[in-house]
Amino acid sequence: MDIVPMQARHIAALARIEQQCFSAPWSEQALSAELGKGLFLVAERDGQPVGYVGCQTVLDEGYITNVAVQPQARRQGVARALLAALEREGRRKGLAFVTLEVRVSNEAAIALYRGAGYEPAGRRKGFYQNPKEDALLMTCYLNGKELT
């Protein structure tokens, strides 16, 4: 498996992965709008996308928009590899932390993020729709400690 920066050639496949993973998937247009911005990384097998992580950046802060892996490629280390690559790139670019939202009922994702060094940092009431649900905020401090 290779982890590469998102390119225009990935967009159609990533939009299909979005449709498989989310109740409100990003469109090809929305994904295209992120080209060259932030940190968007794609996991490829045999040159074909099997997952991606998107992270918008503001100064030294990273905000993960999506972590998506094809259903048939789950539980094979794809998401963990994407998060590790994002952490490396984030440190290289001088990010202080990376944060994300995850459905409070998504125990598998929460366990994945905890294992990758993310800690609960708050809650957003009613953040998700279809179905309506709270989001757990989770943050990974890239310098190894919380900001003061």
mmCIF file of C-alpha atoms in Angstrom:
data_model
loop_
_atom_site.group_PDB
_atom_site.id
_atom_site.type_symbol
_atom_site.label_atom_id
_atom_site.label_comp_id
_atom_site.label_asym_id
_atom_site.label_seq_id
_atom_site.Cartn_x
_atom_site.Cartn_y
_atom_site.Cartn_z
ATOM 1 C CA MET A 1 0.000 0.000 0.000
ATOM 2 C CA ASP A 2 1.201 3.487 -0.859
ATOM 3 C CA ILE A 3 0.109 6.769 0.732
ATOM 4 C CA VAL A 4 0.236 9.661 -1.727
ATOM 5 C CA PRO A 5 -1.074 13.242 -1.866
ATOM 6 C CA MET A 6 -4.573 13.503 -3.350
ATOM 7 C CA GLN A 7 -4.490 14.280 -7.065
ATOM 8 C CA ALA A 8 -7.155 15.018 -9.677
ATOM 9 C CA ARG A 9 -6.933 11.398 -10.888
ATOM 10 C CA HIS A 10 -8.233 10.233 -7.473
ATOM 11 C CA ILE A 11 -11.373 12.373 -7.293
ATOM 12 C CA ALA A 12 -13.959 10.078 -8.943
ATOM 13 C CA ALA A 13 -12.853 7.038 -6.908
ATOM 14 C CA LEU A 14 -12.812 9.028 -3.660
ATOM 15 C CA ALA A 15 -16.338 10.313 -4.338
ATOM 16 C CA ARG A 16 -17.465 6.678 -4.726
ATOM 17 C CA ILE A 17 -15.758 5.779 -1.423
ATOM 18 C CA GLU A 18 -17.529 8.749 0.213
ATOM 19 C CA GLN A 19 -20.886 7.392 -1.001
ATOM 20 C CA GLN A 20 -20.087 3.985 0.507
ATOM 21 C CA CYS A 21 -19.072 5.463 3.868
ATOM 22 C CA PHE A 22 -21.226 8.468 4.743
ATOM 23 C CA SER A 23 -24.875 9.534 4.892
ATOM 24 C CA ALA A 24 -23.828 12.993 3.597
ATOM 25 C CA PRO A 25 -20.962 12.190 1.187
ATOM 26 C CA TRP A 26 -18.713 14.790 -0.376
ATOM 27 C CA SER A 27 -19.203 15.245 -4.114
ATOM 28 C CA GLU A 28 -16.505 15.178 -6.778
ATOM 29 C CA GLN A 29 -16.789 18.972 -6.896
ATOM 30 C CA ALA A 30 -16.258 19.299 -3.130
ATOM 31 C CA LEU A 31 -13.244 16.979 -3.235
ATOM 32 C CA SER A 32 -11.805 18.822 -6.244
ATOM 33 C CA ALA A 33 -12.074 22.101 -4.351
ATOM 34 C CA GLU A 34 -9.609 20.696 -1.773
ATOM 35 C CA LEU A 35 -6.849 19.901 -4.296
ATOM 36 C CA GLY A 36 -3.655 21.663 -3.261
ATOM 37 C CA LYS A 37 -5.089 22.722 0.100
ATOM 38 C CA GLY A 38 -4.430 21.309 3.550
ATOM 39 C CA LEU A 39 -3.312 17.692 3.812
ATOM 40 C CA PHE A 40 -5.352 15.254 1.758
ATOM 41 C CA LEU A 41 -3.709 11.826 1.525
ATOM 42 C CA VAL A 42 -4.832 8.764 -0.429
ATOM 43 C CA ALA A 43 -4.098 5.100 0.298
ATOM 44 C CA GLU A 44 -3.555 3.174 -2.928
ATOM 45 C CA ARG A 45 -3.309 -0.532 -3.640
ATOM 46 C CA ASP A 46 -2.056 -1.411 -7.103
ATOM 47 C CA GLY A 47 -2.539 2.248 -8.047
ATOM 48 C CA GLN A 48 -6.216 2.281 -7.026
ATOM 49 C CA PRO A 49 -7.560 4.364 -4.108
ATOM 50 C CA VAL A 50 -8.879 2.312 -1.190
ATOM 51 C CA GLY A 51 -9.191 5.160 1.298
ATOM 52 C CA TYR A 52 -8.228 8.687 2.170
ATOM 53 C CA VAL A 53 -7.870 11.196 4.964
ATOM 54 C CA GLY A 54 -8.645 14.871 4.513
ATOM 55 C CA CYS A 55 -7.281 17.544 6.820
ATOM 56 C CA GLN A 56 -7.857 21.259 6.421
ATOM 57 C CA THR A 57 -5.207 23.452 8.010
ATOM 58 C CA VAL A 58 -5.349 26.908 9.561
ATOM 59 C CA LEU A 59 -1.967 28.273 10.654
ATOM 60 C CA ASP A 60 -0.581 25.482 12.885
ATOM 61 C CA GLU A 61 -3.921 23.700 13.417
ATOM 62 C CA GLY A 62 -5.253 20.652 11.572
ATOM 63 C CA TYR A 63 -8.931 19.742 11.261
ATOM 64 C CA ILE A 64 -9.692 16.297 9.857
ATOM 65 C CA THR A 65 -12.718 16.449 7.589
ATOM 66 C CA ASN A 66 -12.996 12.765 6.701
ATOM 67 C CA VAL A 67 -11.341 9.415 7.126
ATOM 68 C CA ALA A 68 -12.891 7.026 4.606
ATOM 69 C CA VAL A 69 -11.948 3.471 3.654
ATOM 70 C CA GLN A 70 -13.727 1.194 1.183
ATOM 71 C CA PRO A 71 -15.816 -1.343 3.110
ATOM 72 C CA GLN A 72 -13.904 -4.302 1.598
ATOM 73 C CA ALA A 73 -10.559 -2.759 2.669
ATOM 74 C CA ARG A 74 -11.502 -2.149 6.317
ATOM 75 C CA ARG A 75 -9.717 -3.850 9.220
ATOM 76 C CA GLN A 76 -6.556 -4.110 7.127
ATOM 77 C CA GLY A 77 -4.644 -1.151 8.604
ATOM 78 C CA VAL A 78 -5.591 1.374 5.907
ATOM 79 C CA ALA A 79 -7.075 4.000 8.221
ATOM 80 C CA ARG A 80 -4.241 3.583 10.728
ATOM 81 C CA ALA A 81 -1.649 4.026 7.958
ATOM 82 C CA LEU A 82 -3.449 7.143 6.736
ATOM 83 C CA LEU A 83 -3.521 8.639 10.247
ATOM 84 C CA ALA A 84 0.178 7.853 10.765
ATOM 85 C CA ALA A 85 1.063 9.490 7.433
ATOM 86 C CA LEU A 86 -1.070 12.508 8.328
ATOM 87 C CA GLU A 87 0.729 12.810 11.674
ATOM 88 C CA ARG A 88 4.142 12.679 9.964
ATOM 89 C CA GLU A 89 3.132 15.288 7.375
ATOM 90 C CA GLY A 90 1.500 17.447 10.043
ATOM 91 C CA ARG A 91 4.679 17.475 12.114
ATOM 92 C CA ARG A 92 6.725 18.229 9.000
ATOM 93 C CA LYS A 93 4.446 21.189 8.239
ATOM 94 C CA GLY A 94 4.623 22.428 11.840
ATOM 95 C CA LEU A 95 1.090 21.612 12.988
ATOM 96 C CA ALA A 96 0.625 21.780 16.762
ATOM 97 C CA PHE A 97 -2.394 19.461 16.776
ATOM 98 C CA VAL A 98 -4.946 17.648 14.648
ATOM 99 C CA THR A 99 -8.569 17.360 15.732
ATOM 100 C CA LEU A 100 -11.688 15.608 14.440
ATOM 101 C CA GLU A 101 -15.321 14.832 15.141
ATOM 102 C CA VAL A 102 -16.668 11.281 15.324
ATOM 103 C CA ARG A 103 -20.177 9.986 16.014
ATOM 104 C CA VAL A 104 -20.439 9.058 19.698
ATOM 105 C CA SER A 105 -21.890 5.674 18.652
ATOM 106 C CA ASN A 106 -18.978 4.835 16.317
ATOM 107 C CA GLU A 107 -17.045 2.702 18.780
ATOM 108 C CA ALA A 108 -14.748 1.208 16.143
ATOM 109 C CA ALA A 109 -13.630 4.640 14.917
ATOM 110 C CA ILE A 110 -13.205 5.938 18.466
ATOM 111 C CA ALA A 111 -10.991 2.927 19.278
ATOM 112 C CA LEU A 112 -8.975 3.539 16.094
ATOM 113 C CA TYR A 113 -8.441 7.207 16.986
ATOM 114 C CA ARG A 114 -7.520 6.410 20.604
ATOM 115 C CA GLY A 115 -4.988 3.891 19.338
ATOM 116 C CA ALA A 116 -3.525 6.588 17.086
ATOM 117 C CA GLY A 117 -3.038 8.952 20.037
ATOM 118 C CA TYR A 118 -6.246 11.013 19.879
ATOM 119 C CA GLU A 119 -7.895 11.929 23.172
ATOM 120 C CA PRO A 120 -11.455 13.125 23.837
ATOM 121 C CA ALA A 121 -11.536 16.927 23.931
ATOM 122 C CA GLY A 122 -15.247 17.795 24.001
ATOM 123 C CA ARG A 123 -18.642 17.117 22.495
ATOM 124 C CA ARG A 124 -20.769 18.821 19.833
ATOM 125 C CA LYS A 125 -24.488 18.354 20.555
ATOM 126 C CA GLY A 126 -26.579 17.318 17.556
ATOM 127 C CA PHE A 127 -23.618 17.690 15.153
ATOM 128 C CA TYR A 128 -24.591 14.810 12.840
ATOM 129 C CA GLN A 129 -27.791 14.328 10.833
ATOM 130 C CA ASN A 130 -29.315 11.135 9.354
ATOM 131 C CA PRO A 131 -29.490 10.083 12.139
ATOM 132 C CA LYS A 132 -29.146 13.060 14.451
ATOM 133 C CA GLU A 133 -26.339 12.401 16.912
ATOM 134 C CA ASP A 134 -23.692 14.105 19.006
ATOM 135 C CA ALA A 135 -20.058 14.233 17.920
ATOM 136 C CA LEU A 136 -17.134 13.437 20.167
ATOM 137 C CA LEU A 137 -14.234 15.823 19.555
ATOM 138 C CA MET A 138 -10.862 14.083 19.620
ATOM 139 C CA THR A 139 -7.448 15.737 19.398
ATOM 140 C CA CYS A 140 -3.901 14.530 18.832
ATOM 141 C CA TYR A 141 -1.177 16.940 19.964
ATOM 142 C CA LEU A 142 1.724 16.524 17.596
ATOM 143 C CA ASN A 143 4.311 17.898 20.006
ATOM 144 C CA GLY A 144 3.278 15.287 22.563
ATOM 145 C CA LYS A 145 1.519 17.579 25.015
ATOM 146 C CA GLU A 146 -1.483 19.827 25.245
ATOM 147 C CA LEU A 147 -1.144 23.497 24.486
ATOM 148 C CA THR A 148 -1.141 25.799 27.492
#
